[in-house]
PDB file of C-alpha atoms and ligand atoms in Angstrom:
ATOM      1  CA  MET A 704    -152.669 -52.954 178.044  1.00 93.00           C
ATOM      2  CA  ILE A 705    -152.956 -56.333 176.333  1.00 95.00           C
ATOM      3  CA  PHE A 706    -155.276 -57.311 173.480  1.00 97.00           C
ATOM      4  CA  ILE A 707    -156.014 -61.031 173.354  1.00 97.00           C
ATOM      5  CA  ILE A 708    -157.172 -61.691 169.796  1.00 98.00           C
ATOM      6  CA  ASP A 709    -158.979 -64.896 168.834  1.00 98.00           C
ATOM      7  CA  PHE A 710    -158.133 -66.331 165.431  1.00 98.00           C
ATOM      8  CA  ASP A 711    -160.837 -68.577 163.907  1.00 97.00           C
ATOM      9  CA  GLY A 712    -163.941 -66.523 163.113  1.00 97.00           C
ATOM     10  CA  THR A 713    -162.340 -63.340 164.526  1.00 98.00           C
ATOM     11  CA  LEU A 714    -159.005 -62.426 162.930  1.00 98.00           C
ATOM     12  CA  ALA A 715    -159.682 -65.083 160.255  1.00 98.00           C
ATOM     13  CA  THR A 716    -163.090 -64.609 158.681  1.00 96.00           C
ATOM     14  CA  LYS A 717    -163.923 -68.360 158.856  1.00 94.00           C
ATOM     15  CA  ASP A 718    -163.132 -71.273 161.127  1.00 94.00           C
ATOM     16  CA  THR A 719    -159.853 -72.694 159.833  1.00 94.00           C
ATOM     17  CA  VAL A 720    -160.181 -76.040 161.592  1.00 94.00           C
ATOM     18  CA  ASP A 721    -163.658 -76.720 160.167  1.00 94.00           C
ATOM     19  CA  ALA A 722    -162.461 -75.668 156.691  1.00 96.00           C
ATOM     20  CA  LEU A 723    -159.477 -77.973 157.045  1.00 96.00           C
ATOM     21  CA  LEU A 724    -161.622 -80.954 158.073  1.00 97.00           C
ATOM     22  CA  GLU A 725    -164.150 -80.309 155.316  1.00 97.00           C
ATOM     23  CA  LYS A 726    -161.364 -80.398 152.745  1.00 97.00           C
ATOM     24  CA  PHE A 727    -158.951 -83.047 154.029  1.00 97.00           C
ATOM     25  CA  ALA A 728    -160.861 -85.405 156.381  1.00 97.00           C
ATOM     26  CA  PRO A 729    -163.523 -88.024 155.712  1.00 97.00           C
ATOM     27  CA  ALA A 730    -167.097 -86.847 156.368  1.00 96.00           C
ATOM     28  CA  THR A 731    -167.137 -88.830 159.616  1.00 96.00           C
ATOM     29  CA  TRP A 732    -165.376 -85.861 161.298  1.00 96.00           C
ATOM     30  CA  GLU A 733    -168.854 -84.439 161.789  1.00 96.00           C
ATOM     31  CA  ALA A 734    -169.916 -87.518 163.778  1.00 97.00           C
ATOM     32  CA  VAL A 735    -167.000 -86.767 166.158  1.00 96.00           C
ATOM     33  CA  GLU A 736    -168.233 -83.173 166.403  1.00 93.00           C
ATOM     34  CA  SER A 737    -171.687 -84.454 167.382  1.00 95.00           C
ATOM     35  CA  GLU A 738    -170.151 -86.613 170.150  1.00 95.00           C
ATOM     36  CA  TRP A 739    -168.570 -83.444 171.562  1.00 90.00           C
ATOM     37  CA  LEU A 740    -171.737 -81.338 171.200  1.00 87.00           C
ATOM     38  CA  ALA A 741    -173.660 -84.100 173.016  1.00 91.00           C
ATOM     39  CA  GLY A 742    -171.108 -83.951 175.830  1.00 87.00           C
ATOM     40  CA  ARG A 743    -169.852 -87.534 175.358  1.00 93.00           C
ATOM     41  CA  ILE A 744    -166.257 -86.484 174.663  1.00 92.00           C
ATOM     42  CA  SER A 745    -164.283 -83.396 175.694  1.00 90.00           C
ATOM     43  CA  ALA A 746    -163.314 -80.564 173.339  1.00 89.00           C
ATOM     44  CA  VAL A 747    -159.711 -81.767 173.507  1.00 93.00           C
ATOM     45  CA  GLU A 748    -160.613 -85.403 172.637  1.00 94.00           C
ATOM     46  CA  CYS A 749    -162.785 -84.145 169.828  1.00 95.00           C
ATOM     47  CA  MET A 750    -160.030 -82.025 168.333  1.00 96.00           C
ATOM     48  CA  GLN A 751    -157.463 -84.787 168.705  1.00 97.00           C
ATOM     49  CA  GLN A 752    -159.663 -87.371 166.937  1.00 97.00           C
ATOM     50  CA  GLN A 753    -160.493 -84.934 164.176  1.00 97.00           C
ATOM     51  CA  ILE A 754    -156.949 -83.713 163.504  1.00 98.00           C
ATOM     52  CA  ARG A 755    -155.809 -87.356 163.256  1.00 98.00           C
ATOM     53  CA  MET A 756    -158.402 -87.875 160.484  1.00 97.00           C
ATOM     54  CA  ILE A 757    -156.734 -85.378 158.179  1.00 97.00           C
ATOM     55  CA  LYS A 758    -155.067 -86.915 155.123  1.00 96.00           C
ATOM     56  CA  ALA A 759    -152.711 -84.511 153.393  1.00 95.00           C
ATOM     57  CA  ASP A 760    -149.003 -83.741 153.308  1.00 95.00           C
ATOM     58  CA  ARG A 761    -147.287 -80.671 154.691  1.00 96.00           C
ATOM     59  CA  ILE A 762    -146.899 -78.872 151.333  1.00 96.00           C
ATOM     60  CA  THR A 763    -150.617 -79.202 150.572  1.00 96.00           C
ATOM     61  CA  LEU A 764    -151.605 -78.041 154.033  1.00 97.00           C
ATOM     62  CA  GLU A 765    -149.270 -75.061 154.086  1.00 97.00           C
ATOM     63  CA  SER A 766    -150.631 -73.898 150.764  1.00 97.00           C
ATOM     64  CA  PHE A 767    -154.126 -74.181 152.264  1.00 97.00           C
ATOM     65  CA  PHE A 768    -153.013 -72.149 155.273  1.00 97.00           C
ATOM     66  CA  ARG A 769    -151.634 -69.368 153.063  1.00 97.00           C
ATOM     67  CA  ASP A 770    -155.104 -68.943 151.577  1.00 96.00           C
ATOM     68  CA  ILE A 771    -156.799 -68.321 154.944  1.00 97.00           C
ATOM     69  CA  GLN A 772    -158.711 -65.035 154.649  1.00 97.00           C
ATOM     70  CA  LEU A 773    -158.065 -62.493 157.347  1.00 98.00           C
ATOM     71  CA  ASP A 774    -160.377 -59.641 158.327  1.00 98.00           C
ATOM     72  CA  PRO A 775    -159.348 -56.876 155.835  1.00 97.00           C
ATOM     73  CA  HIS A 776    -159.764 -54.246 158.595  1.00 98.00           C
ATOM     74  CA  PHE A 777    -157.263 -55.874 160.931  1.00 98.00           C
ATOM     75  CA  ASP A 778    -154.261 -53.912 159.529  1.00 97.00           C
ATOM     76  CA  ASP A 779    -155.768 -50.519 160.414  1.00 97.00           C
ATOM     77  CA  PHE A 780    -156.769 -51.756 163.836  1.00 98.00           C
ATOM     78  CA  HIS A 781    -153.322 -53.266 164.447  1.00 97.00           C
ATOM     79  CA  GLN A 782    -151.518 -50.105 163.319  1.00 96.00           C
ATOM     80  CA  HIS A 783    -153.460 -47.967 165.745  1.00 95.00           C
ATOM     81  CA  VAL A 784    -153.471 -50.291 168.713  1.00 95.00           C
ATOM     82  CA  SER A 785    -149.772 -51.283 168.573  1.00 93.00           C
ATOM     83  CA  GLN A 786    -148.925 -47.638 169.415  1.00 92.00           C
ATOM     84  CA  PHE A 787    -149.998 -48.197 173.005  1.00 91.00           C
ATOM     85  CA  ALA A 788    -150.833 -51.878 173.609  1.00 93.00           C
ATOM     86  CA  THR A 789    -149.438 -55.393 173.288  1.00 94.00           C
ATOM     87  CA  LEU A 790    -151.286 -57.727 170.902  1.00 96.00           C
ATOM     88  CA  ALA A 791    -151.318 -61.494 171.058  1.00 97.00           C
ATOM     89  CA  VAL A 792    -153.173 -64.044 168.942  1.00 98.00           C
ATOM     90  CA  VAL A 793    -154.534 -66.675 171.341  1.00 98.00           C
ATOM     91  CA  SER A 794    -156.451 -69.475 169.724  1.00 97.00           C
ATOM     92  CA  ASP A 795    -157.855 -72.933 170.453  1.00 95.00           C
ATOM     93  CA  GLY A 796    -156.952 -73.748 166.840  1.00 96.00           C
ATOM     94  CA  LEU A 797    -153.656 -74.796 165.240  1.00 97.00           C
ATOM     95  CA  ASP A 798    -150.432 -72.815 165.751  1.00 97.00           C
ATOM     96  CA  HIS A 799    -148.822 -73.630 162.412  1.00 97.00           C
ATOM     97  CA  ALA A 800    -151.953 -72.717 160.400  1.00 97.00           C
ATOM     98  CA  ILE A 801    -152.099 -69.351 162.166  1.00 98.00           C
ATOM     99  CA  LYS A 802    -148.383 -68.638 161.801  1.00 98.00           C
ATOM    100  CA  VAL A 803    -148.398 -69.392 158.059  1.00 98.00           C
ATOM    101  CA  ALA A 804    -151.501 -67.228 157.525  1.00 98.00           C
ATOM    102  CA  LEU A 805    -150.036 -64.331 159.541  1.00 98.00           C
ATOM    103  CA  GLN A 806    -146.700 -64.562 157.776  1.00 98.00           C
ATOM    104  CA  HIS A 807    -148.454 -64.502 154.390  1.00 97.00           C
ATOM    105  CA  ASN A 808    -150.179 -61.278 155.466  1.00 97.00           C
ATOM    106  CA  GLY A 809    -147.123 -59.446 156.820  1.00 97.00           C
ATOM    107  CA  LEU A 810    -148.015 -60.152 160.449  1.00 97.00           C
ATOM    108  CA  ALA A 811    -145.267 -62.631 161.348  1.00 97.00           C
ATOM    109  CA  HIS A 812    -144.230 -60.496 164.344  1.00 96.00           C
ATOM    110  CA  LEU A 813    -147.475 -61.135 166.242  1.00 97.00           C
ATOM    111  CA  PRO A 814    -147.080 -63.654 169.090  1.00 97.00           C
ATOM    112  CA  VAL A 815    -149.212 -66.764 168.685  1.00 98.00           C
ATOM    113  CA  HIS A 816    -150.436 -69.101 171.452  1.00 97.00           C
ATOM    114  CA  ALA A 817    -152.376 -72.106 170.165  1.00 98.00           C
ATOM    115  CA  ASN A 818    -152.440 -75.876 170.049  1.00 97.00           C
ATOM    116  CA  GLN A 819    -149.464 -77.437 168.326  1.00 98.00           C
ATOM    117  CA  LEU A 820    -149.950 -79.012 164.929  1.00 98.00           C
ATOM    118  CA  HIS A 821    -147.629 -81.888 163.998  1.00 97.00           C
ATOM    119  CA  PHE A 822    -147.062 -83.054 160.446  1.00 96.00           C
ATOM    120  CA  LEU A 823    -146.873 -86.791 159.840  1.00 94.00           C
ATOM    121  CA  THR A 824    -146.007 -88.393 156.491  1.00 89.00           C
ATOM    122  CA  ASP A 825    -149.553 -88.194 155.200  1.00 88.00           C
ATOM    123  CA  GLY A 826    -151.553 -86.648 157.983  1.00 95.00           C
ATOM    124  CA  THR A 827    -151.448 -84.591 161.155  1.00 97.00           C
ATOM    125  CA  ASP A 828    -151.507 -84.823 164.924  1.00 98.00           C
ATOM    126  CA  ILE A 829    -152.049 -82.261 167.661  1.00 98.00           C
ATOM    127  CA  SER A 830    -150.671 -81.539 171.162  1.00 97.00           C
ATOM    128  CA  PHE A 831    -151.795 -79.096 173.798  1.00 96.00           C
ATOM    129  CA  PRO A 832    -148.991 -77.043 175.361  1.00 95.00           C
ATOM    130  CA  HIS A 833    -151.413 -74.472 176.834  1.00 93.00           C
ATOM    131  CA  ILE A 834    -153.888 -76.840 178.417  1.00 92.00           C
ATOM    132  CA  ASN A 835    -154.994 -75.988 181.970  1.00 91.00           C
ATOM    133  CA  PRO A 836    -156.650 -78.885 183.824  1.00 87.00           C
ATOM    134  CA  SER A 837    -157.954 -76.513 186.509  1.00 88.00           C
ATOM    135  CA  CYS A 838    -159.933 -74.419 184.000  1.00 86.00           C
ATOM    136  CA  ASN A 839    -163.544 -75.547 183.810  1.00 78.00           C
ATOM    137  CA  ALA A 840    -163.892 -74.500 180.158  1.00 80.00           C
ATOM    138  CA  GLY A 841    -161.927 -77.611 179.161  1.00 84.00           C
ATOM    139  CA  ASN A 842    -160.359 -76.095 176.002  1.00 91.00           C
ATOM    140  CA  GLY A 843    -156.990 -77.019 174.553  1.00 94.00           C
ATOM    141  CA  VAL A 844    -155.839 -73.453 175.221  1.00 95.00           C
ATOM    142  CA  CYS A 845    -156.894 -71.782 178.456  1.00 94.00           C
ATOM    143  CA  LYS A 846    -157.115 -68.167 177.316  1.00 95.00           C
ATOM    144  CA  CYS A 847    -157.491 -66.850 180.847  1.00 93.00           C
ATOM    145  CA  ALA A 848    -154.139 -68.361 181.865  1.00 93.00           C
ATOM    146  CA  VAL A 849    -152.361 -66.950 178.799  1.00 95.00           C
ATOM    147  CA  ALA A 850    -153.939 -63.534 179.416  1.00 95.00           C
ATOM    148  CA  GLN A 851    -152.891 -63.525 183.074  1.00 93.00           C
ATOM    149  CA  ASN A 852    -149.302 -64.194 182.038  1.00 92.00           C
ATOM    150  CA  TYR A 853    -149.374 -61.265 179.635  1.00 92.00           C
ATOM    151  CA  ALA A 854    -151.012 -58.938 182.148  1.00 90.00           C
ATOM    152  CA  ALA A 855    -148.125 -59.672 184.551  1.00 90.00           C
ATOM    153  CA  THR A 856    -145.692 -58.001 182.106  1.00 87.00           C
ATOM    154  CA  ALA A 857    -147.769 -55.861 179.673  1.00 80.00           C
ATOM    155  CA  GLY A 858    -150.076 -54.669 182.467  1.00 83.00           C
ATOM    156  CA  LYS A 859    -153.833 -54.255 182.562  1.00 84.00           C
ATOM    157  CA  PRO A 860    -156.405 -53.799 181.225  1.00 94.00           C
ATOM    158  CA  ILE A 861    -156.949 -57.114 179.456  1.00 96.00           C
ATOM    159  CA  VAL A 862    -159.020 -56.651 176.288  1.00 97.00           C
ATOM    160  CA  LEU A 863    -160.569 -59.734 174.652  1.00 98.00           C
ATOM    161  CA  VAL A 864    -161.649 -59.828 171.003  1.00 98.00           C
ATOM    162  CA  GLY A 865    -163.421 -63.100 170.193  1.00 98.00           C
ATOM    163  CA  ASP A 866    -166.408 -64.939 168.770  1.00 97.00           C
ATOM    164  CA  GLY A 867    -166.980 -68.325 170.350  1.00 92.00           C
ATOM    165  CA  LYS A 868    -166.729 -71.083 172.910  1.00 89.00           C
ATOM    166  CA  SER A 869    -162.967 -70.884 173.417  1.00 91.00           C
ATOM    167  CA  ASP A 870    -163.336 -67.220 174.463  1.00 95.00           C
ATOM    168  CA  ALA A 871    -165.882 -67.897 177.210  1.00 93.00           C
ATOM    169  CA  CYS A 872    -163.454 -68.498 180.089  1.00 92.00           C
ATOM    170  CA  LEU A 873    -161.598 -65.245 179.441  1.00 96.00           C
ATOM    171  CA  ALA A 874    -164.815 -63.268 178.831  1.00 96.00           C
ATOM    172  CA  HIS A 875    -165.516 -63.525 182.577  1.00 95.00           C
ATOM    173  CA  ARG A 876    -162.135 -62.100 183.558  1.00 94.00           C
ATOM    174  CA  ALA A 877    -161.207 -59.610 180.824  1.00 97.00           C
ATOM    175  CA  ASP A 878    -161.610 -55.924 181.594  1.00 96.00           C
ATOM    176  CA  VAL A 879    -163.123 -55.209 178.183  1.00 97.00           C
ATOM    177  CA  VAL A 880    -164.831 -57.704 175.851  1.00 98.00           C
ATOM    178  CA  PHE A 881    -165.452 -57.295 172.111  1.00 98.00           C
ATOM    179  CA  ALA A 882    -167.815 -60.090 171.041  1.00 98.00           C
ATOM    180  CA  LYS A 883    -169.179 -61.428 167.816  1.00 97.00           C
ATOM    181  CA  GLY A 884    -171.042 -64.600 166.880  1.00 97.00           C
ATOM    182  CA  SER A 885    -172.054 -66.954 169.689  1.00 96.00           C
ATOM    183  CA  LEU A 886    -169.904 -65.051 172.190  1.00 97.00           C
ATOM    184  CA  ILE A 887    -172.521 -62.260 172.061  1.00 98.00           C
ATOM    185  CA  ASP A 888    -175.204 -64.698 173.249  1.00 97.00           C
ATOM    186  CA  TYR A 889    -172.873 -66.086 175.879  1.00 97.00           C
ATOM    187  CA  CYS A 890    -172.107 -62.591 177.251  1.00 98.00           C
ATOM    188  CA  GLN A 891    -175.827 -61.739 177.319  1.00 98.00           C
ATOM    189  CA  GLN A 892    -176.685 -64.957 179.166  1.00 98.00           C
ATOM    190  CA  HIS A 893    -173.979 -64.338 181.749  1.00 97.00           C
ATOM    191  CA  HIS A 894    -174.522 -60.593 182.030  1.00 98.00           C
ATOM    192  CA  ILE A 895    -170.995 -59.793 180.855  1.00 98.00           C
ATOM    193  CA  PRO A 896    -170.724 -56.189 179.551  1.00 98.00           C
ATOM    194  CA  HIS A 897    -169.432 -56.280 175.970  1.00 98.00           C
ATOM    195  CA  TYR A 898    -169.168 -54.422 172.689  1.00 98.00           C
ATOM    196  CA  ALA A 899    -170.775 -56.387 169.854  1.00 98.00           C
ATOM    197  CA  PHE A 900    -168.804 -56.189 166.583  1.00 98.00           C
ATOM    198  CA  GLN A 901    -168.721 -57.611 163.077  1.00 98.00           C
ATOM    199  CA  THR A 902    -165.268 -56.581 161.830  1.00 98.00           C
ATOM    200  CA  PHE A 903    -162.102 -54.980 163.211  1.00 98.00           C
ATOM    201  CA  ALA A 904    -163.352 -51.687 161.747  1.00 98.00           C
ATOM    202  CA  ASP A 905    -166.055 -51.767 164.477  1.00 98.00           C
ATOM    203  CA  VAL A 906    -163.475 -52.579 167.142  1.00 98.00           C
ATOM    204  CA  LEU A 907    -161.213 -49.755 165.911  1.00 98.00           C
ATOM    205  CA  SER A 908    -164.050 -47.227 166.001  1.00 98.00           C
ATOM    206  CA  VAL A 909    -164.458 -47.921 169.730  1.00 97.00           C
ATOM    207  CA  VAL A 910    -160.737 -48.114 170.552  1.00 96.00           C
ATOM    208  CA  LYS A 911    -160.052 -44.839 168.684  1.00 95.00           C
ATOM    209  CA  ASN A 912    -161.910 -43.041 171.458  1.00 93.00           C
ATOM    210  CA  TRP A 913    -159.694 -44.404 174.176  1.00 90.00           C
ATOM    211  CA  PRO A 914    -156.891 -42.201 175.476  1.00 79.00           C
ATOM    212  CA  ILE A 915    -153.679 -43.331 173.841  1.00 67.00           C
ATOM    213  CA  ASP A 916    -151.623 -43.258 177.047  1.00 62.00           C
ATOM    214  CA  ALA A 917    -152.720 -46.714 178.268  1.00 49.00           C
ATOM    215  CA  PRO A 918    -156.020 -46.073 180.060  1.00 50.00           C
ATOM    216  CA  LYS A 919    -156.238 -47.906 183.381  1.00 49.00           C
ATOM    217  CA  GLU A 920    -159.999 -47.828 183.645  1.00 51.00           C
ATOM    218  CA  LEU A 921    -162.241 -48.299 180.634  1.00 54.00           C
ATOM    219  CA  ALA A 922    -165.965 -47.990 180.930  1.00 44.00           C
ATOM    220  CA  VAL A 923    -168.049 -50.259 178.710  1.00 51.00           C
ATOM    221  CA  SER A 924    -171.268 -48.655 177.613  1.00 42.00           C
TER     222      SER A 924
HETATM  223 MG1  LIG B 484    -163.134 -68.165 167.248  1.00 55.35          MG
HETATM  224 ZN1  LIG B 485    -159.560 -70.868 181.163  1.00 55.35          ZN
END
């Protein structure tokens, strides 16, 4: 069994990339966001333009990353689930931000798959090692491709825990979906069975009822 855990808005209580831009980029980052929402640029172009607008050095940014707030219920969830499943943090955000935040919270052992953040002298750039041109979702990280790779070794079922746009492609293919935020609306619109949740305490309360010996079939109520 593999749990694919989203980061921004899911494991982290807020969106790290938005918080980063608000603090370290000129206000015009929101104009770039509007271009993307209007469909004039892709999600990847949007992110690239925005990350290049950040003006701060590595020390400042790493200190910001250490302050990222994680869901306080994640520890309990993680302790229970790691007895019988593989967990991976898969995010369309920034790998280094996630790794610093996880390390600061004693979670450095969790595998992270995300876009790559690069530090320049007084700014940042981004690259997309997990991009999948054949995925219609057009995200920097194709979560369905990462999940398929895990399922090949960790086995099924694939369980998705997420909250937003970057989770949509995998929501169609995962065996079980835990959704919060706009992912709930997306699942409803596309008739994808899902558990709605607010925190990892809600997710744990469902997972606690699963048989611990790697259930092959999980019914979603
Ligand atoms: Mg998210
Ligand atoms: Zn995809």
